[in-house]
Amino acid sequence: QVQLVESGGGLVQAGGSLRLSCAASGRTFSSVAMGWFRQAPGKEREFVATINWNGGSTAYADSVKGRFTISRDNAKNTLYLQMNRLKPEDTAVYYCAGSWRDEYDYWGQGTQVTVSS
């Protein structure tokens, strides 16, 4: 059974930075694509960023492109999301997810990010 545990969320002022982490355990991490998603209050969950198994390919939502960077350390079984120049509209619960058998079939419990104006 895969376990994904996010950390690094918190309260930050607009323009600030946060780095989210997602620690994976239970199954091989280094061979699967991973992604970050977020869900703001009253809104549907939305895609933020994705990374392939070795970090050689990434993709971002237009709303975060140029401000967020997804990366991974397969030796540490950890996924990261570096978030810079944060905006109030980035406020949401952020989730990591991985594609072990099907696309994004395992999810973490989420970490809250709040950006004050």
PDB file of N, CA, C and O in Angstrom, residues 85-116:
ATOM      1  N   ARG A  85       6.764  33.762  -5.398  1.00  0.00           N
ATOM      2  CA  ARG A  85       5.862  34.861  -5.770  1.00  0.00           C
ATOM      3  C   ARG A  85       4.403  34.467  -5.562  1.00  0.00           C
ATOM      4  O   ARG A  85       3.561  34.613  -6.458  1.00  0.00           O
ATOM      5  N   LEU A  86       4.127  33.968  -4.396  1.00  0.00           N
ATOM      6  CA  LEU A  86       2.790  33.477  -4.095  1.00  0.00           C
ATOM      7  C   LEU A  86       1.764  34.596  -4.115  1.00  0.00           C
ATOM      8  O   LEU A  86       2.064  35.743  -3.750  1.00  0.00           O
ATOM      9  N   LYS A  87       0.558  34.231  -4.537  1.00  0.00           N
ATOM     10  CA  LYS A  87      -0.547  35.167  -4.638  1.00  0.00           C
ATOM     11  C   LYS A  87      -1.697  34.678  -3.750  1.00  0.00           C
ATOM     12  O   LYS A  87      -1.804  33.473  -3.496  1.00  0.00           O
ATOM     13  N   PRO A  88      -2.576  35.576  -3.326  1.00  0.00           N
ATOM     14  CA  PRO A  88      -3.724  35.129  -2.524  1.00  0.00           C
ATOM     15  C   PRO A  88      -4.543  34.040  -3.216  1.00  0.00           C
ATOM     16  O   PRO A  88      -5.070  33.146  -2.549  1.00  0.00           O
ATOM     17  N   GLU A  89      -4.604  34.085  -4.526  1.00  0.00           N
ATOM     18  CA  GLU A  89      -5.380  33.065  -5.250  1.00  0.00           C
ATOM     19  C   GLU A  89      -4.708  31.701  -5.263  1.00  0.00           C
ATOM     20  O   GLU A  89      -5.294  30.728  -5.744  1.00  0.00           O
ATOM     21  N   ASP A  90      -3.501  31.604  -4.741  1.00  0.00           N
ATOM     22  CA  ASP A  90      -2.846  30.306  -4.578  1.00  0.00           C
ATOM     23  C   ASP A  90      -3.304  29.597  -3.297  1.00  0.00           C
ATOM     24  O   ASP A  90      -2.934  28.445  -3.065  1.00  0.00           O
ATOM     25  N   THR A  91      -4.079  30.286  -2.483  1.00  0.00           N
ATOM     26  CA  THR A  91      -4.573  29.688  -1.247  1.00  0.00           C
ATOM     27  C   THR A  91      -5.425  28.462  -1.554  1.00  0.00           C
ATOM     28  O   THR A  91      -6.382  28.533  -2.336  1.00  0.00           O
ATOM     29  N   ALA A  92      -5.054  27.337  -0.951  1.00  0.00           N
ATOM     30  CA  ALA A  92      -5.750  26.077  -1.219  1.00  0.00           C
ATOM     31  C   ALA A  92      -5.134  24.973  -0.365  1.00  0.00           C
ATOM     32  O   ALA A  92      -4.081  25.175   0.256  1.00  0.00           O
ATOM     33  N   VAL A  93      -5.784  23.826  -0.373  1.00  0.00           N
ATOM     34  CA  VAL A  93      -5.156  22.616   0.143  1.00  0.00           C
ATOM     35  C   VAL A  93      -4.428  21.975  -1.026  1.00  0.00           C
ATOM     36  O   VAL A  93      -5.015  21.777  -2.098  1.00  0.00           O
ATOM     37  N   TYR A  94      -3.156  21.679  -0.812  1.00  0.00           N
ATOM     38  CA  TYR A  94      -2.325  21.111  -1.869  1.00  0.00           C
ATOM     39  C   TYR A  94      -2.138  19.613  -1.616  1.00  0.00           C
ATOM     40  O   TYR A  94      -1.811  19.198  -0.498  1.00  0.00           O
ATOM     41  N   TYR A  95      -2.333  18.839  -2.677  1.00  0.00           N
ATOM     42  CA  TYR A  95      -2.232  17.386  -2.609  1.00  0.00           C
ATOM     43  C   TYR A  95      -1.171  16.881  -3.578  1.00  0.00           C
ATOM     44  O   TYR A  95      -1.070  17.376  -4.704  1.00  0.00           O
ATOM     45  N   CYS A  96      -0.431  15.873  -3.149  1.00  0.00           N
ATOM     46  CA  CYS A  96       0.417  15.169  -4.101  1.00  0.00           C
ATOM     47  C   CYS A  96      -0.279  13.860  -4.473  1.00  0.00           C
ATOM     48  O   CYS A  96      -1.088  13.329  -3.703  1.00  0.00           O
ATOM     49  N   ALA A  97       0.025  13.379  -5.646  1.00  0.00           N
ATOM     50  CA  ALA A  97      -0.585  12.151  -6.143  1.00  0.00           C
ATOM     51  C   ALA A  97       0.405  11.436  -7.039  1.00  0.00           C
ATOM     52  O   ALA A  97       1.239  12.064  -7.694  1.00  0.00           O
ATOM     53  N   GLY A  98       0.282  10.106  -7.084  1.00  0.00           N
ATOM     54  CA  GLY A  98       1.174   9.308  -7.903  1.00  0.00           C
ATOM     55  C   GLY A  98       0.425   8.290  -8.724  1.00  0.00           C
ATOM     56  O   GLY A  98      -0.689   7.872  -8.383  1.00  0.00           O
ATOM     57  N   SER A  99       1.062   7.901  -9.834  1.00  0.00           N
ATOM     58  CA  SER A  99       0.430   6.988 -10.784  1.00  0.00           C
ATOM     59  C   SER A  99       1.134   5.641 -10.737  1.00  0.00           C
ATOM     60  O   SER A  99       2.038   5.377 -11.530  1.00  0.00           O
ATOM     61  N   TRP A 100       0.690   4.791  -9.793  1.00  0.00           N
ATOM     62  CA  TRP A 100       1.356   3.498  -9.675  1.00  0.00           C
ATOM     63  C   TRP A 100       0.764   2.459 -10.620  1.00  0.00           C
ATOM     64  O   TRP A 100       1.507   1.755 -11.292  1.00  0.00           O
ATOM     65  N   ARG A 101      -0.538   2.321 -10.658  1.00  0.00           N
ATOM     66  CA  ARG A 101      -1.157   1.374 -11.591  1.00  0.00           C
ATOM     67  C   ARG A 101      -2.036   2.095 -12.591  1.00  0.00           C
ATOM     68  O   ARG A 101      -2.074   1.745 -13.767  1.00  0.00           O
ATOM     69  N   ASP A 102      -2.741   3.090 -12.107  1.00  0.00           N
ATOM     70  CA  ASP A 102      -3.552   3.951 -12.963  1.00  0.00           C
ATOM     71  C   ASP A 102      -3.132   5.392 -12.735  1.00  0.00           C
ATOM     72  O   ASP A 102      -2.409   5.696 -11.788  1.00  0.00           O
ATOM     73  N   GLU A 103      -3.645   6.275 -13.584  1.00  0.00           N
ATOM     74  CA  GLU A 103      -3.255   7.678 -13.461  1.00  0.00           C
ATOM     75  C   GLU A 103      -3.732   8.224 -12.123  1.00  0.00           C
ATOM     76  O   GLU A 103      -4.914   8.197 -11.812  1.00  0.00           O
ATOM     77  N   TYR A 104      -2.788   8.726 -11.338  1.00  0.00           N
ATOM     78  CA  TYR A 104      -3.044   9.347 -10.042  1.00  0.00           C
ATOM     79  C   TYR A 104      -3.974   8.486  -9.192  1.00  0.00           C
ATOM     80  O   TYR A 104      -5.046   8.926  -8.761  1.00  0.00           O
ATOM     81  N   ASP A 105      -3.564   7.277  -8.935  1.00  0.00           N
ATOM     82  CA  ASP A 105      -4.391   6.365  -8.154  1.00  0.00           C
ATOM     83  C   ASP A 105      -4.098   6.411  -6.663  1.00  0.00           C
ATOM     84  O   ASP A 105      -4.806   5.792  -5.882  1.00  0.00           O
ATOM     85  N   TYR A 106      -3.059   7.126  -6.246  1.00  0.00           N
ATOM     86  CA  TYR A 106      -2.781   7.308  -4.826  1.00  0.00           C
ATOM     87  C   TYR A 106      -2.604   8.788  -4.524  1.00  0.00           C
ATOM     88  O   TYR A 106      -1.949   9.514  -5.285  1.00  0.00           O
ATOM     89  N   TRP A 107      -3.187   9.201  -3.380  1.00  0.00           N
ATOM     90  CA  TRP A 107      -3.204  10.606  -3.000  1.00  0.00           C
ATOM     91  C   TRP A 107      -2.784  10.765  -1.550  1.00  0.00           C
ATOM     92  O   TRP A 107      -3.036   9.897  -0.721  1.00  0.00           O
ATOM     93  N   GLY A 108      -2.163  11.902  -1.279  1.00  0.00           N
ATOM     94  CA  GLY A 108      -1.873  12.256   0.097  1.00  0.00           C
ATOM     95  C   GLY A 108      -3.074  12.910   0.752  1.00  0.00           C
ATOM     96  O   GLY A 108      -4.118  13.093   0.114  1.00  0.00           O
ATOM     97  N   GLN A 109      -2.905  13.284   2.019  1.00  0.00           N
ATOM     98  CA  GLN A 109      -4.011  13.861   2.773  1.00  0.00           C
ATOM     99  C   GLN A 109      -4.120  15.372   2.596  1.00  0.00           C
ATOM    100  O   GLN A 109      -5.138  15.962   2.972  1.00  0.00           O
ATOM    101  N   GLY A 110      -3.111  15.984   2.026  1.00  0.00           N
ATOM    102  CA  GLY A 110      -3.146  17.414   1.740  1.00  0.00           C
ATOM    103  C   GLY A 110      -2.459  18.255   2.798  1.00  0.00           C
ATOM    104  O   GLY A 110      -2.360  17.866   3.964  1.00  0.00           O
ATOM    105  N   THR A 111      -2.000  19.426   2.374  1.00  0.00           N
ATOM    106  CA  THR A 111      -1.413  20.405   3.274  1.00  0.00           C
ATOM    107  C   THR A 111      -1.947  21.784   2.902  1.00  0.00           C
ATOM    108  O   THR A 111      -2.030  22.125   1.724  1.00  0.00           O
ATOM    109  N   GLN A 112      -2.308  22.564   3.909  1.00  0.00           N
ATOM    110  CA  GLN A 112      -2.945  23.854   3.678  1.00  0.00           C
ATOM    111  C   GLN A 112      -1.900  24.921   3.381  1.00  0.00           C
ATOM    112  O   GLN A 112      -0.912  25.075   4.105  1.00  0.00           O
ATOM    113  N   VAL A 113      -2.152  25.668   2.330  1.00  0.00           N
ATOM    114  CA  VAL A 113      -1.342  26.845   1.997  1.00  0.00           C
ATOM    115  C   VAL A 113      -2.268  28.054   2.007  1.00  0.00           C
ATOM    116  O   VAL A 113      -3.291  28.058   1.306  1.00  0.00           O
ATOM    117  N   THR A 114      -1.919  29.041   2.804  1.00  0.00           N
ATOM    118  CA  THR A 114      -2.714  30.264   2.883  1.00  0.00           C
ATOM    119  C   THR A 114      -1.819  31.448   2.582  1.00  0.00           C
ATOM    120  O   THR A 114      -0.788  31.638   3.231  1.00  0.00           O
ATOM    121  N   VAL A 115      -2.220  32.243   1.598  1.00  0.00           N
ATOM    122  CA  VAL A 115      -1.453  33.413   1.194  1.00  0.00           C
ATOM    123  C   VAL A 115      -2.260  34.653   1.532  1.00  0.00           C
ATOM    124  O   VAL A 115      -3.364  34.848   1.004  1.00  0.00           O
ATOM    125  N   SER A 116      -1.724  35.480   2.402  1.00  0.00           N
ATOM    126  CA  SER A 116      -2.429  36.688   2.812  1.00  0.00           C
ATOM    127  C   SER A 116      -2.024  37.859   1.918  1.00  0.00           C
ATOM    128  O   SER A 116      -0.894  37.933   1.445  1.00  0.00           O
TER     129      SER A 116
END
